[in-house]
Coordinates of C-alpha atoms in Angstrom, one line a residue:
M2 CA 219.8 139.1 139.8
T3 CA 221.4 141.1 136.8
S4 CA 221.2 144.9 136.9
V5 CA 217.4 145.8 136.8
R6 CA 215.5 149.0 137.7
G7 CA 212.2 147.8 139.5
T8 CA 209.2 149.8 138.1
S9 CA 205.7 150.1 139.3
G10 CA 204.1 146.9 137.7
D11 CA 207.7 145.2 136.8
T12 CA 206.9 141.7 137.5
G13 CA 210.4 140.5 138.4
G14 CA 212.1 137.7 136.4
R15 CA 213.9 140.3 134.4
G16 CA 216.7 139.5 131.9
G17 CA 214.9 137.3 129.6
G18 CA 211.9 135.2 129.9
V19 CA 211.3 132.4 132.1
R20 CA 210.0 128.9 131.2
R21 CA 207.7 127.1 133.7
L22 CA 208.6 123.4 135.0
S23 CA 205.5 120.9 135.1
R24 CA 205.0 120.3 138.4
R25 CA 202.1 118.9 140.3
G26 CA 200.3 120.9 143.2
F27 CA 201.9 124.2 142.8
L28 CA 199.3 127.3 141.6
A29 CA 200.9 128.3 138.5
G30 CA 199.4 131.8 138.3
T31 CA 198.2 131.2 135.1
G32 CA 195.7 127.8 135.7
T33 CA 192.3 127.6 136.4
A34 CA 190.5 128.4 139.4
A35 CA 191.1 125.9 142.1
A36 CA 187.8 124.4 143.2
G37 CA 186.4 125.8 146.5
V38 CA 188.2 129.4 146.1
A39 CA 185.3 132.2 146.0
V40 CA 185.8 135.8 145.3
G41 CA 185.4 137.5 148.8
T42 CA 183.3 140.6 149.9
V43 CA 185.1 143.8 149.6
T44 CA 184.7 146.1 152.4
G45 CA 185.8 148.9 150.1
A46 CA 189.1 149.4 151.7
L47 CA 190.4 146.8 150.7
P48 CA 191.1 145.2 147.2
A49 CA 188.6 143.6 145.0
A50 CA 189.1 140.4 144.1
A51 CA 189.5 139.5 140.5
A52 CA 187.2 138.2 138.4
P53 CA 186.5 134.4 138.4
S54 CA 188.2 132.8 135.6
Q55 CA 186.0 131.2 132.6
G56 CA 187.2 127.9 131.2
A57 CA 190.3 125.8 131.5
G58 CA 193.7 127.9 131.6
S59 CA 191.8 131.0 130.8
G60 CA 193.4 133.2 133.9
P61 CA 194.7 133.2 137.3
V62 CA 193.0 132.2 140.4
P63 CA 191.5 134.9 141.8
A64 CA 192.2 136.7 144.7
V65 CA 190.1 136.3 147.7
E66 CA 189.2 138.6 150.7
V67 CA 188.4 136.8 153.9
G68 CA 187.0 139.1 156.7
P69 CA 185.8 138.5 160.3
G70 CA 182.4 137.0 158.9
D71 CA 183.9 134.4 156.8
P72 CA 184.2 131.1 158.1
R73 CA 187.6 130.7 156.9
Y74 CA 188.8 133.8 159.0
P75 CA 190.1 131.8 162.6
A76 CA 191.8 129.7 160.4
L77 CA 193.6 132.1 158.5
V78 CA 194.7 134.4 161.6
T79 CA 195.9 131.8 163.5
G80 CA 199.5 130.7 163.6
F81 CA 201.1 127.7 163.6
N82 CA 202.0 128.8 167.4
Q83 CA 198.5 128.8 168.1
R84 CA 199.1 131.4 171.1
F85 CA 198.6 134.1 168.3
T86 CA 195.2 134.8 167.0
G87 CA 195.0 138.2 165.4
T88 CA 191.8 140.6 164.5
P89 CA 192.8 141.9 161.0
A90 CA 190.0 143.9 159.0
A91 CA 191.0 141.3 156.7
V92 CA 193.3 138.4 154.9
V93 CA 193.7 138.8 151.4
V94 CA 195.0 135.5 149.5
V95 CA 197.0 136.2 146.3
T96 CA 198.2 134.1 143.7
T97 CA 200.1 136.1 141.5
A98 CA 202.8 139.0 141.6
D99 CA 200.3 141.4 140.4
Q100 CA 197.5 140.7 142.8
C101 CA 199.6 140.7 145.1
L102 CA 201.1 144.6 144.2
Q103 CA 197.2 145.7 144.0
A104 CA 196.7 144.2 147.3
V105 CA 199.8 146.3 148.8
R106 CA 198.4 149.5 146.9
V107 CA 194.9 149.8 148.2
A108 CA 195.6 148.4 151.8
V109 CA 198.1 151.3 151.7
A110 CA 196.0 153.8 150.3
A111 CA 193.7 152.9 152.8
G112 CA 196.3 153.6 155.8
R113 CA 196.2 150.0 156.4
R114 CA 199.4 148.5 157.8
V115 CA 200.3 145.3 155.7
T116 CA 201.9 142.3 157.2
V117 CA 202.6 139.0 155.2
R118 CA 202.0 135.3 156.2
A119 CA 203.6 132.5 153.7
G120 CA 203.9 129.7 155.8
G121 CA 202.5 131.0 159.0
H122 CA 205.1 129.6 161.1
C123 CA 206.7 132.8 162.7
Y124 CA 207.2 131.8 166.5
E125 CA 206.2 135.2 167.6
G126 CA 202.8 137.2 166.7
F127 CA 204.5 139.4 164.2
V128 CA 202.3 139.0 161.3
T129 CA 198.5 138.0 162.5
D130 CA 199.0 140.8 165.4
N131 CA 197.8 143.6 163.0
P132 CA 194.3 144.7 164.6
G133 CA 192.5 146.3 161.8
G134 CA 195.3 146.2 159.2
V135 CA 195.7 143.5 156.3
V136 CA 197.3 140.0 156.5
L137 CA 198.3 139.5 152.7
D138 CA 198.3 135.7 152.5
V139 CA 200.9 134.7 149.4
S140 CA 200.6 131.1 150.5
G141 CA 199.1 130.5 146.5
M142 CA 201.9 132.0 145.3
R143 CA 203.8 128.4 144.3
A144 CA 205.1 129.4 140.9
V145 CA 208.8 127.5 139.9
T146 CA 210.1 128.8 136.8
R147 CA 213.7 128.6 135.0
T148 CA 215.1 131.9 134.0
D149 CA 216.8 131.9 130.5
D150 CA 220.1 132.7 132.2
G151 CA 220.0 129.3 134.3
G152 CA 218.4 130.4 137.3
T153 CA 215.8 129.1 139.5
R154 CA 213.0 131.8 140.4
L155 CA 210.8 130.2 143.3
E156 CA 207.9 132.0 144.7
S157 CA 207.3 133.0 148.0
G158 CA 204.5 131.1 148.9
C159 CA 206.5 127.8 148.2
T160 CA 207.2 125.2 151.3
N161 CA 210.5 123.7 151.9
W162 CA 208.9 120.6 150.6
D163 CA 207.6 121.9 147.6
V164 CA 211.0 123.0 146.7
Y165 CA 212.9 119.9 147.5
E166 CA 210.5 117.7 145.4
L167 CA 210.2 119.7 142.5
L168 CA 214.0 120.8 142.5
Y169 CA 215.1 117.1 142.7
K170 CA 213.0 115.6 140.8
S171 CA 213.5 118.2 138.0
Q172 CA 216.9 119.1 138.3
G173 CA 218.5 117.1 140.6
V174 CA 219.5 119.9 142.9
T175 CA 218.2 121.1 146.5
L176 CA 218.3 124.6 148.5
P177 CA 220.0 123.9 151.6
A178 CA 216.7 124.8 153.4
G179 CA 215.0 123.9 156.8
S180 CA 213.7 120.4 157.9
C181 CA 210.3 121.9 158.6
Y182 CA 209.3 121.1 155.1
S183 CA 205.7 122.9 155.7
V184 CA 207.8 126.1 156.2
G185 CA 207.3 128.8 153.7
L186 CA 210.1 130.4 151.8
G187 CA 208.5 133.9 151.9
G188 CA 210.1 134.4 155.4
H189 CA 212.5 131.5 155.7
V190 CA 215.2 132.5 153.0
V191 CA 214.9 136.5 154.0
G192 CA 216.2 135.4 157.8
G193 CA 219.0 133.5 156.4
G194 CA 217.5 129.8 156.8
Y195 CA 219.6 127.2 157.4
G196 CA 218.9 123.1 157.0
L197 CA 220.4 119.9 157.7
M198 CA 222.7 120.2 154.4
S199 CA 223.7 123.9 155.2
R200 CA 227.1 122.5 157.0
E201 CA 228.0 121.1 153.2
H202 CA 226.3 123.9 151.2
G203 CA 226.0 126.9 153.2
L204 CA 223.1 128.7 154.1
T205 CA 219.9 129.6 151.6
V206 CA 221.2 132.9 151.2
D207 CA 224.6 132.1 149.9
H208 CA 222.9 130.8 146.7
L209 CA 220.2 133.9 146.3
S210 CA 220.6 135.8 143.0
A211 CA 217.9 138.1 143.0
V212 CA 214.5 139.1 145.0
D213 CA 211.6 140.6 143.6
V214 CA 210.1 142.5 146.3
V215 CA 207.0 144.9 146.5
V216 CA 208.2 148.2 147.9
V217 CA 206.6 151.7 149.3
D218 CA 208.4 154.6 148.4
A219 CA 208.3 158.0 150.3
D220 CA 205.2 159.4 148.4
R221 CA 203.4 156.1 149.4
S222 CA 203.4 154.8 145.9
V223 CA 203.9 150.9 145.3
R224 CA 206.2 149.2 143.1
L225 CA 207.9 145.8 142.7
V226 CA 211.3 145.9 142.3
T227 CA 213.9 142.9 141.2
A228 CA 216.7 143.6 143.5
R229 CA 220.1 141.9 142.5
P230 CA 223.5 142.0 144.4
D231 CA 225.5 143.5 141.3
D232 CA 223.0 146.3 140.7
P233 CA 223.9 149.5 142.0
E234 CA 220.4 151.0 142.3
T235 CA 218.9 147.8 144.2
G236 CA 221.9 145.8 145.8
D237 CA 221.4 147.5 149.4
L238 CA 218.2 146.2 149.0
F239 CA 219.4 142.7 147.7
W240 CA 221.8 142.4 150.7
A241 CA 219.2 143.2 153.1
H242 CA 217.1 140.1 152.1
T243 CA 220.4 138.0 152.9
G244 CA 219.4 137.6 157.0
G245 CA 217.6 141.2 157.5
G246 CA 214.5 139.4 158.6
G247 CA 210.9 139.2 157.4
G248 CA 208.3 142.1 157.5
T249 CA 211.2 144.9 157.4
F250 CA 211.5 146.2 153.9
G251 CA 208.7 145.0 152.1
V252 CA 206.7 141.9 150.5
V253 CA 208.9 139.3 148.7
V254 CA 207.0 138.1 145.9
A255 CA 209.5 135.7 144.7
Y256 CA 213.3 134.5 145.3
T257 CA 215.6 133.5 142.4
F258 CA 218.9 131.2 143.0
R259 CA 221.9 130.2 140.9
D260 CA 224.2 127.3 141.3
L261 CA 222.1 125.2 143.6
P262 CA 224.1 122.3 144.5
A263 CA 223.1 118.5 144.1
P264 CA 222.6 116.6 147.5
P265 CA 223.9 113.0 147.6
P266 CA 222.3 110.2 146.3
T267 CA 221.5 108.8 149.5
V268 CA 222.3 109.1 153.1
Q269 CA 222.6 107.7 156.4
L270 CA 220.5 108.2 159.1
A271 CA 221.2 107.4 162.7
T272 CA 218.6 107.7 165.7
T273 CA 220.9 107.6 169.1
T274 CA 218.9 107.4 172.4
W275 CA 220.1 107.8 175.7
Q276 CA 218.1 106.9 179.2
W277 CA 217.6 109.7 181.5
S278 CA 217.6 107.4 184.2
A279 CA 221.1 106.4 183.3
L280 CA 222.6 110.1 183.1
D281 CA 223.9 111.8 186.3
A282 CA 224.9 115.6 186.2
A283 CA 228.8 113.9 185.3
S284 CA 227.5 111.9 182.6
F285 CA 225.1 114.6 181.1
A286 CA 228.3 116.8 181.2
T287 CA 230.3 114.5 179.5
L288 CA 228.0 113.8 176.7
L289 CA 227.9 117.7 175.7
G290 CA 231.5 118.0 176.2
N291 CA 231.9 115.2 173.3
Y292 CA 229.1 116.6 171.3
G293 CA 230.9 119.9 171.1
G294 CA 234.4 118.7 171.2
W295 CA 233.5 116.9 167.7
L296 CA 232.1 119.9 166.3
A297 CA 235.2 122.0 167.6
A298 CA 237.1 119.9 165.6
N299 CA 235.0 119.1 162.4
S300 CA 233.6 122.1 161.4
A301 CA 236.0 124.1 159.3
P302 CA 234.8 124.8 156.1
D303 CA 236.6 122.5 153.7
S304 CA 236.5 119.6 156.9
P305 CA 235.0 116.4 155.6
G306 CA 232.9 116.6 159.0
R307 CA 230.9 119.1 157.0
R308 CA 228.6 116.4 155.6
L309 CA 227.4 115.2 158.7
F310 CA 224.6 117.0 160.3
G311 CA 223.2 116.3 163.7
L312 CA 220.2 117.3 165.6
L313 CA 220.8 116.7 169.8
K314 CA 217.6 117.2 171.4
L315 CA 217.7 117.5 175.4
S316 CA 214.4 116.9 176.3
H317 CA 213.2 117.6 179.9
V318 CA 213.6 114.7 182.6
S319 CA 210.0 114.0 182.4
A320 CA 210.1 112.4 178.5
G321 CA 212.7 109.9 179.9
T322 CA 214.9 110.4 177.0
V323 CA 217.6 112.7 175.6
T324 CA 217.7 111.7 171.4
L325 CA 220.3 112.4 168.9
V326 CA 219.2 112.2 165.0
T327 CA 222.3 112.4 162.9
Q328 CA 222.2 112.7 159.2
A329 CA 225.6 111.7 157.0
S330 CA 226.0 112.2 153.3
G331 CA 227.2 108.9 151.0
E332 CA 227.0 105.6 152.2
D333 CA 230.3 105.2 153.1
P334 CA 230.0 104.7 157.1
A335 CA 233.2 106.0 158.6
L336 CA 231.9 109.6 159.0
L337 CA 229.2 108.5 161.1
D338 CA 231.0 105.7 162.7
G339 CA 233.4 108.1 164.1
F340 CA 231.4 110.8 165.5
L341 CA 228.9 108.4 167.0
A342 CA 232.4 106.8 168.8
A343 CA 233.1 110.2 170.1
L344 CA 230.0 110.8 171.6
D345 CA 231.0 107.3 174.0
A346 CA 234.5 108.5 174.7
G347 CA 234.6 108.6 179.0
M348 CA 230.8 108.0 179.4
P349 CA 230.2 105.1 182.0
A350 CA 228.9 101.8 180.8
T351 CA 225.8 102.5 182.5
A352 CA 225.3 105.2 180.1
L353 CA 225.6 104.3 176.7
P354 CA 222.9 104.8 174.1
A355 CA 221.1 102.7 171.8
T356 CA 221.6 103.5 168.1
T357 CA 219.2 102.7 165.0
R358 CA 220.6 103.0 161.4
R359 CA 219.5 103.2 157.9
T360 CA 220.4 104.1 154.7
M361 CA 217.7 105.9 152.7
P362 CA 217.4 107.9 149.5
W363 CA 218.1 111.6 150.1
L364 CA 214.9 112.4 149.2
Q365 CA 212.8 110.0 150.9
A366 CA 215.3 110.9 154.2
T367 CA 214.2 114.5 154.1
Q368 CA 211.0 113.5 154.1
T369 CA 211.3 111.2 157.3
L370 CA 212.9 114.2 159.1
N371 CA 210.1 116.6 159.1
G372 CA 209.9 118.4 162.5
S373 CA 206.8 120.5 161.8
G374 CA 205.0 118.7 164.6
P375 CA 201.3 119.6 165.2
N376 CA 199.7 122.8 165.5
Q377 CA 200.5 124.0 169.5
R378 CA 201.3 126.7 171.7
G379 CA 204.8 127.0 172.3
K380 CA 207.6 129.8 173.2
Y381 CA 210.9 129.4 171.6
K382 CA 214.7 131.1 172.3
S383 CA 218.1 130.8 170.7
A384 CA 221.8 131.3 170.7
Y385 CA 224.7 130.6 168.6
L386 CA 227.8 128.9 170.0
R387 CA 231.3 129.4 168.7
R388 CA 233.0 126.9 171.2
P389 CA 232.0 124.2 173.1
F390 CA 230.0 124.6 175.8
P391 CA 231.1 126.2 179.0
E392 CA 230.8 124.2 182.0
A393 CA 228.3 126.7 183.7
H394 CA 226.4 126.5 180.9
V395 CA 225.7 122.5 180.6
A396 CA 225.4 122.8 184.7
A397 CA 222.6 125.2 184.2
L398 CA 221.1 123.2 181.4
H399 CA 221.0 119.9 183.5
A400 CA 219.7 121.9 186.3
A401 CA 216.6 123.2 184.1
L402 CA 216.2 120.0 182.1
T403 CA 215.7 118.1 185.7
D404 CA 213.6 120.8 187.4
P405 CA 211.6 118.9 189.8
S406 CA 208.7 121.4 189.7
Y407 CA 208.1 121.2 186.1
S408 CA 207.1 118.7 184.1
N409 CA 206.6 118.7 180.4
P410 CA 207.9 115.8 177.9
Q411 CA 207.9 118.7 175.0
A412 CA 210.4 120.7 176.6
L413 CA 213.6 120.6 174.9
V414 CA 217.1 122.6 174.1
Q415 CA 217.8 121.3 170.5
V416 CA 221.3 122.1 169.8
D417 CA 222.1 121.8 166.0
T418 CA 225.3 121.4 164.6
Y419 CA 226.8 124.5 162.6
G420 CA 229.3 125.8 160.8
G421 CA 231.0 123.9 157.7
Q422 CA 230.4 126.2 154.4
V423 CA 227.8 128.3 156.4
N424 CA 231.5 129.9 158.0
A425 CA 233.4 130.1 154.3
V426 CA 231.0 133.2 153.9
A427 CA 232.1 136.3 155.5
G428 CA 230.3 138.2 158.3
G429 CA 229.5 141.5 156.4
D430 CA 228.9 139.7 153.0
T431 CA 225.1 138.8 153.9
A432 CA 223.0 140.2 156.5
V433 CA 223.4 137.1 158.2
S434 CA 226.9 138.5 160.4
Q435 CA 227.0 134.9 162.6
R436 CA 229.6 133.2 160.3
S437 CA 231.7 131.6 163.2
S438 CA 229.5 129.4 165.2
I439 CA 229.7 125.5 165.5
M440 CA 226.3 125.0 167.3
K441 CA 222.8 126.7 167.0
L442 CA 220.4 126.2 169.8
Q443 CA 216.7 126.2 170.1
Y444 CA 215.2 126.3 173.5
Q445 CA 211.4 125.0 173.0
T446 CA 208.6 124.1 175.0
Y447 CA 204.9 123.2 173.3
W448 CA 201.4 122.6 175.1
T449 CA 197.8 123.2 174.2
D450 CA 196.1 124.4 177.1
P451 CA 195.8 128.5 177.4
A452 CA 195.6 128.1 181.5
E453 CA 199.1 126.7 181.1
D454 CA 200.9 129.6 179.5
E455 CA 202.5 130.8 182.3
V456 CA 203.6 127.9 183.6
H457 CA 205.7 127.0 180.1
L458 CA 206.7 130.4 179.4
D459 CA 208.1 130.7 183.2
W460 CA 209.9 127.4 182.9
I461 CA 211.9 128.5 179.5
R462 CA 212.5 132.1 180.7
R463 CA 214.1 130.7 184.0
C464 CA 216.5 128.1 181.8
Y465 CA 217.5 130.7 179.5
A466 CA 218.2 133.3 182.0
S467 CA 220.4 130.7 184.1
V468 CA 222.3 129.2 181.0
Y469 CA 223.2 133.1 180.1
A470 CA 223.4 134.4 183.5
A471 CA 227.0 135.3 183.5
T472 CA 226.2 137.9 180.5
G473 CA 223.0 139.4 181.7
G474 CA 220.7 136.6 180.7
E475 CA 221.3 137.0 177.2
P476 CA 223.9 135.0 174.9
V477 CA 225.9 138.3 174.1
R478 CA 228.2 138.6 171.1
D479 CA 231.7 137.4 172.6
D480 CA 234.3 134.8 171.9
V481 CA 231.5 132.1 173.4
T482 CA 228.3 133.2 172.2
D483 CA 227.3 134.8 168.9
G484 CA 223.6 136.0 169.7
C485 CA 220.5 134.9 168.3
Y486 CA 219.0 133.9 165.3
V487 CA 216.4 136.0 163.8
N488 CA 214.2 133.0 162.3
Y489 CA 213.5 132.2 165.9
P490 CA 212.1 135.3 167.1
D491 CA 212.1 136.2 170.8
V492 CA 210.3 139.3 171.9
D493 CA 211.7 138.5 175.7
L494 CA 215.3 139.8 174.4
R495 CA 216.4 143.4 175.7
D496 CA 218.9 143.8 172.9
W497 CA 217.6 142.2 169.7
P498 CA 219.2 144.5 167.3
T499 CA 222.7 143.2 168.3
L500 CA 222.1 140.2 169.1
Y501 CA 220.3 139.2 165.9
F502 CA 222.4 141.3 163.4
G503 CA 225.7 142.7 165.2
P504 CA 227.7 144.8 163.4
N505 CA 225.3 144.5 160.2
Y506 CA 222.0 146.5 161.9
G507 CA 223.5 149.8 161.1
R508 CA 223.9 149.2 157.4
L509 CA 220.1 147.5 157.6
Q510 CA 218.9 150.5 159.4
E511 CA 220.3 152.6 155.9
V512 CA 218.1 150.4 153.6
K513 CA 215.3 150.3 155.7
G514 CA 215.3 154.1 155.4
R515 CA 215.7 154.4 151.5
W516 CA 213.4 151.5 150.9
D517 CA 210.7 151.9 153.2
P518 CA 210.9 155.6 154.3
T519 CA 207.2 155.6 155.8
D520 CA 207.8 152.7 157.6
Q521 CA 204.8 150.5 156.2
F522 CA 206.3 146.9 157.2
H523 CA 207.0 147.0 160.7
H524 CA 206.7 144.7 163.8
A525 CA 208.2 144.4 167.1
Q526 CA 211.4 143.5 166.5
S527 CA 211.8 144.4 162.7
V528 CA 214.7 147.0 161.7
R529 CA 214.1 150.4 162.9
L530 CA 214.4 153.5 160.5
P531 CA 217.4 155.4 161.0
G532 CA 217.9 157.3 164.5
R533 CA 215.3 155.1 166.2

């Protein structure tokens, strides 16, 4: 992102023209209207849709307004987490930056709150819970272009899989983003997204060079700004988008990345399974100790171990098994062999696992590991660990996962490997301040019956509170834990500003005050204006 002053009507991608990559399945913004896409009925307070295109190549797919009377409305106001269904005045589906800009202008002029949906994967109700407001759906904005200076501009509606497939096939590179490939970039990147290549290549934001964002000024005028790190005018806005979380500063239209890494041509995948019937409290503690111990020794930025990423799924005992999925770059088995052997150290023979292994092209492995899963009701919590599990954490996890009063095979605590190149960046260089951890935990439980909500919510809350009982029920930022991940939002958190952002929160508030002074973009855990 080189120096550019965003002005009203500025469509981003400055510093020269763009060259559009050929691709399949992306809305280019200049193609014909897609079959079945109709112009919505406008309520008067919301933006009118563009006229339908006439003939091939004559214009963009028009914007569409979907209101409560439209049969599509229930689907568009329900998130991936089906606990949350909203009642906005309308959902406006846009396919170009100009449509996005116009939709925000009309909504702001009408006094309607704007929330933004890309992939729809927000874990809480921050997007759809917008009664009487406007949900701006950017999922149709999937253009991928090359800038004249060699950057790659990805519109915010692109999903992880869109990006993985196109970038690899066309350029031989990737973005070190998440394994759930239906997640949209719009919210994933701004929260500091990570994935299986992050130990080797850092976070998504570590490769970011520009962000195009619709902002609302103090006089409630609306403009599109291209923010760049070396621009004295917009550098603070750029920095805020390197981990400040979605729904706070404006509407992200596109991200530009530079120097994207090449993934390995092939990777090794291993699935390791322990039977719960063979794991007692002692062997469970040995397993977690081995896992954390290996990471403590192999998570420095220059460690050869950074080429390995593991997802340890500590499922509830009712699932029958504990599972580890591991990916190691390249075909040399030594790294993966050493890791799996380290996990066996000190384990009783009766508790040793079964492992299946395969070597695959990286792209096919990435597709194989998709973790999105079905649409269900869910609750999530998170924590960063700076060192191996303390004994009290292990004991509390074992008690919760073997709780006889609760039975749900879809309840688990997933422990992802972390560190490596993630920790090569200083905590203040990006808005992501957690740059010294070796593990990232995601507490999860899923179900389908609304009548069971309290049962599942009660279990995960008790589990979490028991693990962090010594620090008030939350993973405070100390020498053991380092707060929580903003992309796994949790409305139960009391001190969420510190847990998510740590020492960066004050600076984020300053950016908020400058770029969204009327607090147009807000939700239950968005960055507050200064003094609030």
